[in-house]
Short mmCIF file of C-alpha atoms in Angstrom, two decimals:
data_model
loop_
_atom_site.label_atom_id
_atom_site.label_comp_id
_atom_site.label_asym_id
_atom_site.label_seq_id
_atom_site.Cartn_x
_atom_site.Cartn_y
_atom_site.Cartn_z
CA UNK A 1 122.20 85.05 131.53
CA UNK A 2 120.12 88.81 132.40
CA UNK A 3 118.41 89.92 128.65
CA UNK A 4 118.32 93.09 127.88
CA UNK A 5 116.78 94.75 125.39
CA UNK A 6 117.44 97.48 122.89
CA UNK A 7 114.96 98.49 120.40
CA UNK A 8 115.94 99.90 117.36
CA UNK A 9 113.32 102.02 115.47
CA UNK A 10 112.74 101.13 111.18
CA UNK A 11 114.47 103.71 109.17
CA UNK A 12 111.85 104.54 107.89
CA UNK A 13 110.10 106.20 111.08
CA UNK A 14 107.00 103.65 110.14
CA UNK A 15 105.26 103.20 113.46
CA UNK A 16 103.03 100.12 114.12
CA UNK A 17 100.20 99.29 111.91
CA UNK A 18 97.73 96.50 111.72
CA UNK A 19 97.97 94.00 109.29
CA UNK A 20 94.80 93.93 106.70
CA UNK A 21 95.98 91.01 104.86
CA UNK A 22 94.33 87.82 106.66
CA UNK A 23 92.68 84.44 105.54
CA UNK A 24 88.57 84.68 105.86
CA UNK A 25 85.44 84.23 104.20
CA UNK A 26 83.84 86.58 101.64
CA UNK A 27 80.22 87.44 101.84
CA UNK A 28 77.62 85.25 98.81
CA UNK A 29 74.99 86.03 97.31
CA UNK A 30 71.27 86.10 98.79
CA UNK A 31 69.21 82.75 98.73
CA UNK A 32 66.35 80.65 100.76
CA UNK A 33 67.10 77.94 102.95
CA UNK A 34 63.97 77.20 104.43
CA UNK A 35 61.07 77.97 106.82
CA UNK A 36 63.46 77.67 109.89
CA UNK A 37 66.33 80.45 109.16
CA UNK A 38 66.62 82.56 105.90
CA UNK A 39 69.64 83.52 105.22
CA UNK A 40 68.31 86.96 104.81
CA UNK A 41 67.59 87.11 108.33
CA UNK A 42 70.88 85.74 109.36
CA UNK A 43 73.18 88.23 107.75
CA UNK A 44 70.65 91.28 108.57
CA UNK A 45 71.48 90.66 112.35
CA UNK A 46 74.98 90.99 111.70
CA UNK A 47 76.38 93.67 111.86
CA UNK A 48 79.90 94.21 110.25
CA UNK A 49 82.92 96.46 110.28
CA UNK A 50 84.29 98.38 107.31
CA UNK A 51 84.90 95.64 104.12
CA UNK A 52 88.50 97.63 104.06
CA UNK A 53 89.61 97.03 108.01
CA UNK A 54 88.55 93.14 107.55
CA UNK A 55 89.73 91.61 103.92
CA UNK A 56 87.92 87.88 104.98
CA UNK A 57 84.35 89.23 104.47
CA UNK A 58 85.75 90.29 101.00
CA UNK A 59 85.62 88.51 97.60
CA UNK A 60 88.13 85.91 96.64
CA UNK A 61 89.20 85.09 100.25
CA UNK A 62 86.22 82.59 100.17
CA UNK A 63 87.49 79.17 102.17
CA UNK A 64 84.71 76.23 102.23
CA UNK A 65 85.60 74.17 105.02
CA UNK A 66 83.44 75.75 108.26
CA UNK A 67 85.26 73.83 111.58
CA UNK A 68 82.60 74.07 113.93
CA UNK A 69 84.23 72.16 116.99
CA UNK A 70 87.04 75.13 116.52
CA UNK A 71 84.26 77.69 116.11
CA UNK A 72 82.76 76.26 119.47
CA UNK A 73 86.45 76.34 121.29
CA UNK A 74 87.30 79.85 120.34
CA UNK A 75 83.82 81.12 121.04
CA UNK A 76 83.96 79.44 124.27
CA UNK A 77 87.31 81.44 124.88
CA UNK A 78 85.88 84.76 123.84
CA UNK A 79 83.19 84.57 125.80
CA UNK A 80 85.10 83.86 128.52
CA UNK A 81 87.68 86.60 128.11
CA UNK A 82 84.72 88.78 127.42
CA UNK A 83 82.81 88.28 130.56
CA UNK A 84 86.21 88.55 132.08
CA UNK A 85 86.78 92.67 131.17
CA UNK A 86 82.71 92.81 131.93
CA UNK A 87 83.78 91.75 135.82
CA UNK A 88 87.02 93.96 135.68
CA UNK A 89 85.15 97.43 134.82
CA UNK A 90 82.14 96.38 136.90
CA UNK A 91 84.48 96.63 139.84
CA UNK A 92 85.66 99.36 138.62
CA UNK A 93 82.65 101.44 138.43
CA UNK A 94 81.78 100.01 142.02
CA UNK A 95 84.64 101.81 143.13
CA UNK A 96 84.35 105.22 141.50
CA UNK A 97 80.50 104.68 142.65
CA UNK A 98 82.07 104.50 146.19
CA UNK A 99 84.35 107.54 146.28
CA UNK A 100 81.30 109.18 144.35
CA UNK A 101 79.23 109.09 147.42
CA UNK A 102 81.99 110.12 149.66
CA UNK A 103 82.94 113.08 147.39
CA UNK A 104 79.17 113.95 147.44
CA UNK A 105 79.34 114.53 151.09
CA UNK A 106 82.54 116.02 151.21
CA UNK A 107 81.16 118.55 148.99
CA UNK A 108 84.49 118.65 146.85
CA UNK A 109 83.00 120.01 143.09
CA UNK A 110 85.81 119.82 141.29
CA UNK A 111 86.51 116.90 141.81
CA UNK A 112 83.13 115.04 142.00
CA UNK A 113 82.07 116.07 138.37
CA UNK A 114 85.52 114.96 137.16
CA UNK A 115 84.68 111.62 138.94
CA UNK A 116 80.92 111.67 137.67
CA UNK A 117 82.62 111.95 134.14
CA UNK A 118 84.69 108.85 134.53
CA UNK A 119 81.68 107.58 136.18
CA UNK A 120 79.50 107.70 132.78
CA UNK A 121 82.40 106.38 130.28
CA UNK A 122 82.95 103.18 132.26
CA UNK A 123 79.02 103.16 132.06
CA UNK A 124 79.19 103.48 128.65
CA UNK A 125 81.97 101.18 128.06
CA UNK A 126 80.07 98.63 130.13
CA UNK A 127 77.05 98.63 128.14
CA UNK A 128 79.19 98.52 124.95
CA UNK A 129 80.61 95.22 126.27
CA UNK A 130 77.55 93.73 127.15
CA UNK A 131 76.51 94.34 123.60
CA UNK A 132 79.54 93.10 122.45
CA UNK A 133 78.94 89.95 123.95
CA UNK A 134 74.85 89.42 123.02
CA UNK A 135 76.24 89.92 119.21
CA UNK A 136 78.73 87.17 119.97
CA UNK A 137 76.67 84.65 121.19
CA UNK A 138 73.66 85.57 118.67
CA UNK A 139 75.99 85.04 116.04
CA UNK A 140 77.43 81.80 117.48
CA UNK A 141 73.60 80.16 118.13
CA UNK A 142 72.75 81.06 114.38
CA UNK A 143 75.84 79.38 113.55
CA UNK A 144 74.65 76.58 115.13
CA UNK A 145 71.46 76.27 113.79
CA UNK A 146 72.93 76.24 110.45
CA UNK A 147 75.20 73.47 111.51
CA UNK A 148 72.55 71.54 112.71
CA UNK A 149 70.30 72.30 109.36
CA UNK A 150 73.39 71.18 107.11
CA UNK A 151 74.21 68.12 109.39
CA UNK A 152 69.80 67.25 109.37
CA UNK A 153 70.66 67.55 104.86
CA UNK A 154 73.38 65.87 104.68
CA UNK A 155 71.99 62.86 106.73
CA UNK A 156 68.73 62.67 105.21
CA UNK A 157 71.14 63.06 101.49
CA UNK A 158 72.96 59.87 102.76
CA UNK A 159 69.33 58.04 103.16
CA UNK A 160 68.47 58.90 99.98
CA UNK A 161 71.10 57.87 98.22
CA UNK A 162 70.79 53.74 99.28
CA UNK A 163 67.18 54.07 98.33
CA UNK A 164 66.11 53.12 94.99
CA UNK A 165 66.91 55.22 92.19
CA UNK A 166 63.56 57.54 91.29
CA UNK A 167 62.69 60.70 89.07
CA UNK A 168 61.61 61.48 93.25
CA UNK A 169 64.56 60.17 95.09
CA UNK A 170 66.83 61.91 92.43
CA UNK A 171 65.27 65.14 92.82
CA UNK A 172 65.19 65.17 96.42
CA UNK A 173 68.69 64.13 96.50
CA UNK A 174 69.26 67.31 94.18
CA UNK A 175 67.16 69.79 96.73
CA UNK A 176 69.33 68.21 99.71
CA UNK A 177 72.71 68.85 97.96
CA UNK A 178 71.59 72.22 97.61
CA UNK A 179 70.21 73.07 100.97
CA UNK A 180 74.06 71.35 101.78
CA UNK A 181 75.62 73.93 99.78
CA UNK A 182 73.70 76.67 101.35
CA UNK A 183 74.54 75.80 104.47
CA UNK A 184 78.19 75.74 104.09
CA UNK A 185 77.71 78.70 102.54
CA UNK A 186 75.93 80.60 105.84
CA UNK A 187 78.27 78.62 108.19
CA UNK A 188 81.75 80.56 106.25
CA UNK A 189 79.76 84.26 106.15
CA UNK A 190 78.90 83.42 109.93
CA UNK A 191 82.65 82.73 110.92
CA UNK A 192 83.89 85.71 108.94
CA UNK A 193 81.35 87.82 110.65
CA UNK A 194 82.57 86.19 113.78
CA UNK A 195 86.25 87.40 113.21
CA UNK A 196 85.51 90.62 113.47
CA UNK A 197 84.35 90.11 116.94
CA UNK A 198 87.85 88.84 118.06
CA UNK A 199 89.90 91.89 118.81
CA UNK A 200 93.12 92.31 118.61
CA UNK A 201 96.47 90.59 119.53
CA UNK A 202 99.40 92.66 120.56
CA UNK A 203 102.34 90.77 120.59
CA UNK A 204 105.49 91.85 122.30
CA UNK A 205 109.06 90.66 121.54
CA UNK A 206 110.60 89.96 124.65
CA UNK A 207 113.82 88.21 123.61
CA UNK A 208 115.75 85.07 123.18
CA UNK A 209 117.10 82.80 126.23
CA UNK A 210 119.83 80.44 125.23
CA UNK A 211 122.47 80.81 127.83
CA UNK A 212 125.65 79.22 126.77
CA UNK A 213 123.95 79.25 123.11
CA UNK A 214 123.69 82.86 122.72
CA UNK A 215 126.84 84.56 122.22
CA UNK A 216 127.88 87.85 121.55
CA UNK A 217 128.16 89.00 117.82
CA UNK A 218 125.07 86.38 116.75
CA UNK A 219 122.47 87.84 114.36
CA UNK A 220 119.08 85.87 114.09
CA UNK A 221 115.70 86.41 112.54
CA UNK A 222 112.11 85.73 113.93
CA UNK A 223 109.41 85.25 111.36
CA UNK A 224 105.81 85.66 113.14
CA UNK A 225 103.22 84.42 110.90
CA UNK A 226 99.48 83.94 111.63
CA UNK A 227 97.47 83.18 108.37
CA UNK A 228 98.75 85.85 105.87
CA UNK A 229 99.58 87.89 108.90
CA UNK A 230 103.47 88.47 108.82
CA UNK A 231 105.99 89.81 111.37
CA UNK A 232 109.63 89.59 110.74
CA UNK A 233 112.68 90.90 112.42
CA UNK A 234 115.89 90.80 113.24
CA UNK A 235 118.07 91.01 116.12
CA UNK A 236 121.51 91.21 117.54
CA UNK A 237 123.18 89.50 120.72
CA UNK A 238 125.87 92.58 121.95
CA UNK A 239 129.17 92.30 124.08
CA UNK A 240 127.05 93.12 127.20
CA UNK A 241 124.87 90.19 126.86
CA UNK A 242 122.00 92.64 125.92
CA UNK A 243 119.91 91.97 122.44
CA UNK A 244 118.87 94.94 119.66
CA UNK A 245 115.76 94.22 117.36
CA UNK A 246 114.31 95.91 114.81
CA UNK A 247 110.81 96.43 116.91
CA UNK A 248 109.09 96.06 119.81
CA UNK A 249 105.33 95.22 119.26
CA UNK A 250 103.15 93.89 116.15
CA UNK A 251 99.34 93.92 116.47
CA UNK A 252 97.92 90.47 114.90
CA UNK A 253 94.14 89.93 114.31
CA UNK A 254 92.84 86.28 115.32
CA UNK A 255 91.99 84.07 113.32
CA UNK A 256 89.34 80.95 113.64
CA UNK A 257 91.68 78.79 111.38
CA UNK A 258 95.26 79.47 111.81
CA UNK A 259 97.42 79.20 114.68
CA UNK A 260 100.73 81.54 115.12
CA UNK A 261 103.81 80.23 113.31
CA UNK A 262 106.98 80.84 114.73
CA UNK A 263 110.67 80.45 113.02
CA UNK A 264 114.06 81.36 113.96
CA UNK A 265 116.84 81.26 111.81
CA UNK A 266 120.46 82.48 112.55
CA UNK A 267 122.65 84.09 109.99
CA UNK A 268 125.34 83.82 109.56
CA UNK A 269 127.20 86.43 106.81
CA UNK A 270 125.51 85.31 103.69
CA UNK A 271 123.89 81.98 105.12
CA UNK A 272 121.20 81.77 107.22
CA UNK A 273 121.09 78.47 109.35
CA UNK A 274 117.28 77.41 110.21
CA UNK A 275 117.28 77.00 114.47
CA UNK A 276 113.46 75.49 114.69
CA UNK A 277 109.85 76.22 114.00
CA UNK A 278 106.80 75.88 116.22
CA UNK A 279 103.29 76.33 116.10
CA UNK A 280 101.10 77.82 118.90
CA UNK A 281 97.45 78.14 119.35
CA UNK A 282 95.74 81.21 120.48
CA UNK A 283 92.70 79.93 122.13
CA UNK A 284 94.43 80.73 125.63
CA UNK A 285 95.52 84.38 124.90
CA UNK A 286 91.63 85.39 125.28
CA UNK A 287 91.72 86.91 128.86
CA UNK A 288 92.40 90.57 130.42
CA UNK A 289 95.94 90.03 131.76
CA UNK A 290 99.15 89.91 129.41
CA UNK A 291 100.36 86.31 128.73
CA UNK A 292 104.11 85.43 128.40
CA UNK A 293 105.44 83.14 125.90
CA UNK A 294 108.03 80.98 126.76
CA UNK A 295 108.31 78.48 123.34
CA UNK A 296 111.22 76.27 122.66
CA UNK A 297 112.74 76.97 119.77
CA UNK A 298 114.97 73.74 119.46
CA UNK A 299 113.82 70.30 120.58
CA UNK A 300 116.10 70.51 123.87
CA UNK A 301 114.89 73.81 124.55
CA UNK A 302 118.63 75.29 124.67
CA UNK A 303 117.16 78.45 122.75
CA UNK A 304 113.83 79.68 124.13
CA UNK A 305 112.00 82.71 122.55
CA UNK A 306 109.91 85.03 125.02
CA UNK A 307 107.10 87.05 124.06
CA UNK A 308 104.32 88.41 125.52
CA UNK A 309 100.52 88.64 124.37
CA UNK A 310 98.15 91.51 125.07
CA UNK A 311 94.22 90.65 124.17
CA UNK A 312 92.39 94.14 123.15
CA UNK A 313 88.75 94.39 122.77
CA UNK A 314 87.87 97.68 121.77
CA UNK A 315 89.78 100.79 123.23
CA UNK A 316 88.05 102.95 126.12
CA UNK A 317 88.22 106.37 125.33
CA UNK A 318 89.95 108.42 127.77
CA UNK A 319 88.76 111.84 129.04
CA UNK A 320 90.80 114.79 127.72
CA UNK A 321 91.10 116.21 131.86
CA UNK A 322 90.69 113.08 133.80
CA UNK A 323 92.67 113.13 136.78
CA UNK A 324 94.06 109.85 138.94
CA UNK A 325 91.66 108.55 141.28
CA UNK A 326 92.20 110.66 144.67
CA UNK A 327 91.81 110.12 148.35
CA UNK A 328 89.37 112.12 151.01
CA UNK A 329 93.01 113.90 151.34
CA UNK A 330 93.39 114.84 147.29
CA UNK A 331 96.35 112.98 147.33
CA UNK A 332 96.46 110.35 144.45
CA UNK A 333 95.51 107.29 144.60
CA UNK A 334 98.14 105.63 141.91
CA UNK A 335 99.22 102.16 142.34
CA UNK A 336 96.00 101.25 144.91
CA UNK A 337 92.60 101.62 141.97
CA UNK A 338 91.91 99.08 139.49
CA UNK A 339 94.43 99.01 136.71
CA UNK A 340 93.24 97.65 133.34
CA UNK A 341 95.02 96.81 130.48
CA UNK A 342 92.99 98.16 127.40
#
């Protein structure tokens, strides 16, 4: 059966906005752990965005239960994905190097110094990546040292407890369970500060595939949900096989914890008839090049939903009077440089 798809704007003109509303970790309050890592000296090398873009580093969203062997897996990812737009603009400023020499001896101005300016922002966007990535992994290897420090406690906490009962033993026991606490404490502010380092998911609604199970005239609803993330709409199956819904993209920000959610329900009048749910992780969607979705929705698979997942870092700025990337000829060179997704 051929999809297509129709896209029907909210009435409300609303365009597409990024949900604040996400499970995290709140920031707590200053103390000393020890001589090896204060967490003073943690949180002063982190550097975090806005308290109103990111509502886990605020208070009450507080979650004590740090996962390091997830932390380790999705840091593993990002720095993966990471390195992987590092490559992609490295090649692409080896290129615009190259036609930068050749312009040079061509002696065409105009277009050298517009070339010299794309030159500098992929310079610039370079170096921002490459910090990007140092603040990842120094947050991950202080994350690990407090894992280790809280794993060293709560070992030499078990020890104490099957020795002998002391005025000692009991206040050592005391000092461990607090260094335990503290610990815990660091590891949550460390994964919040982590989110913020994720990016951003842009998820695409590509349709649903059911052949003989879609028919025209059926109305169903797809409920998106990653931690208190939400994305719900509805669509339409028409006489031409082709499928309205409400929107066409929803930006998502990751989440260590929680993996996407997905539910589809038909309805039917006033009844709305549950077709499945299914969970997906988002460990794999870390990488430069779009990633389609093919999930099945019911345990035969005889409705399938298709989406399609963008990973954004961080925006490159465009220049207000770049031009596409021309030949010794000043014809364009569309379709042959380096096309990145950002």
């Amino acid at each position: 059966m051929s999809v297509k798809l129709t896209f029907v704007s909210p009435g409300d003109g609303g365009g597409i906005s990024r949900s604040c509303s996400f499970t995290g970790f709140s920031t707590v309050q200053s103390r000393k752990l020890g001589k090896s890592l204060s967490r003073s000296s943690v949180r002063s090398r982190m550097s975090l965005k806005p308290p109103k873009a990111y509502n886990s580093l605020q208070k009450g969203a507080l979650i004590w239960d740090p996962k390091p062997l997830q932390v380790k897996k999705i840091f593993e990812a990002l720095k993966k994905g990471l390195n992987e737009y590092l490559q992609a603009h490295q090649a692409e400023l080896d290129y615009l190097s190259g036609r930068h020499r050749d312009t040079k001896r061509n002696s065409r101005l105009a277009f050298y110094y517009d070339l010299d300016k794309q030159i500098r922002s992929v310079e610039r966007y370079i170096r921002k990546l490459e910090f990007h990535i140092s603040k990842v992994e120094e947050l991950y290897e202080a994350y690990c040292i407090q894992c280790r420090l809280r794993d060293g406690a709560t070992n030499m906490k078990q020890a104490f407890s099957l020795s002998p009962s002391t005025k000692a033993s009991r206040e050592s026991l005391l000092e461990l369970y607090r260094n335990v606490q503290e610990c815990t404490e660091d590891m949550c502010f460390i994964e919040g500060a982590l989110e913020v380092h994720l990016g951003e998911f842009h998820v695409k609604m590509k349709g649903l595939v059911g052949f003989a199970r879609l028919c025209p005239g059926d109305q169903y609803e797809v409920f998106v949900r990653l931690g208190r993330q939400k994305w719900r709409l509805r669509g339409k199956i028409e006489t031409d096989d082709s499928q309205t819904w409400e929107e066409e993209e929803k930006i998502f920000i990751p989440n260590l914890h929680e993996k996407f959610e997905i539910k589809v329900t038909e309805l039917r009048g006033l009844a709305t008839i549950l077709v499945g749910v299914v969970t997906c992780d988002s460990i794999n969607f870390f990488t430069t090049k779009p990633q389609a979705i093919v999930v099945d929705i019911t345990e035969l698979g005889t409705i399938k939903l298709r989406l399609e997942v963008l990973w954004k870092v961080e925006s490159r700025p465009v220049l207000p009077h770049s031009q596409p990337w021309a030949g010794a000829d000043g014809g364009s060179r569309q379709g042959k440089g380096l096309k990145l997704l950002l």
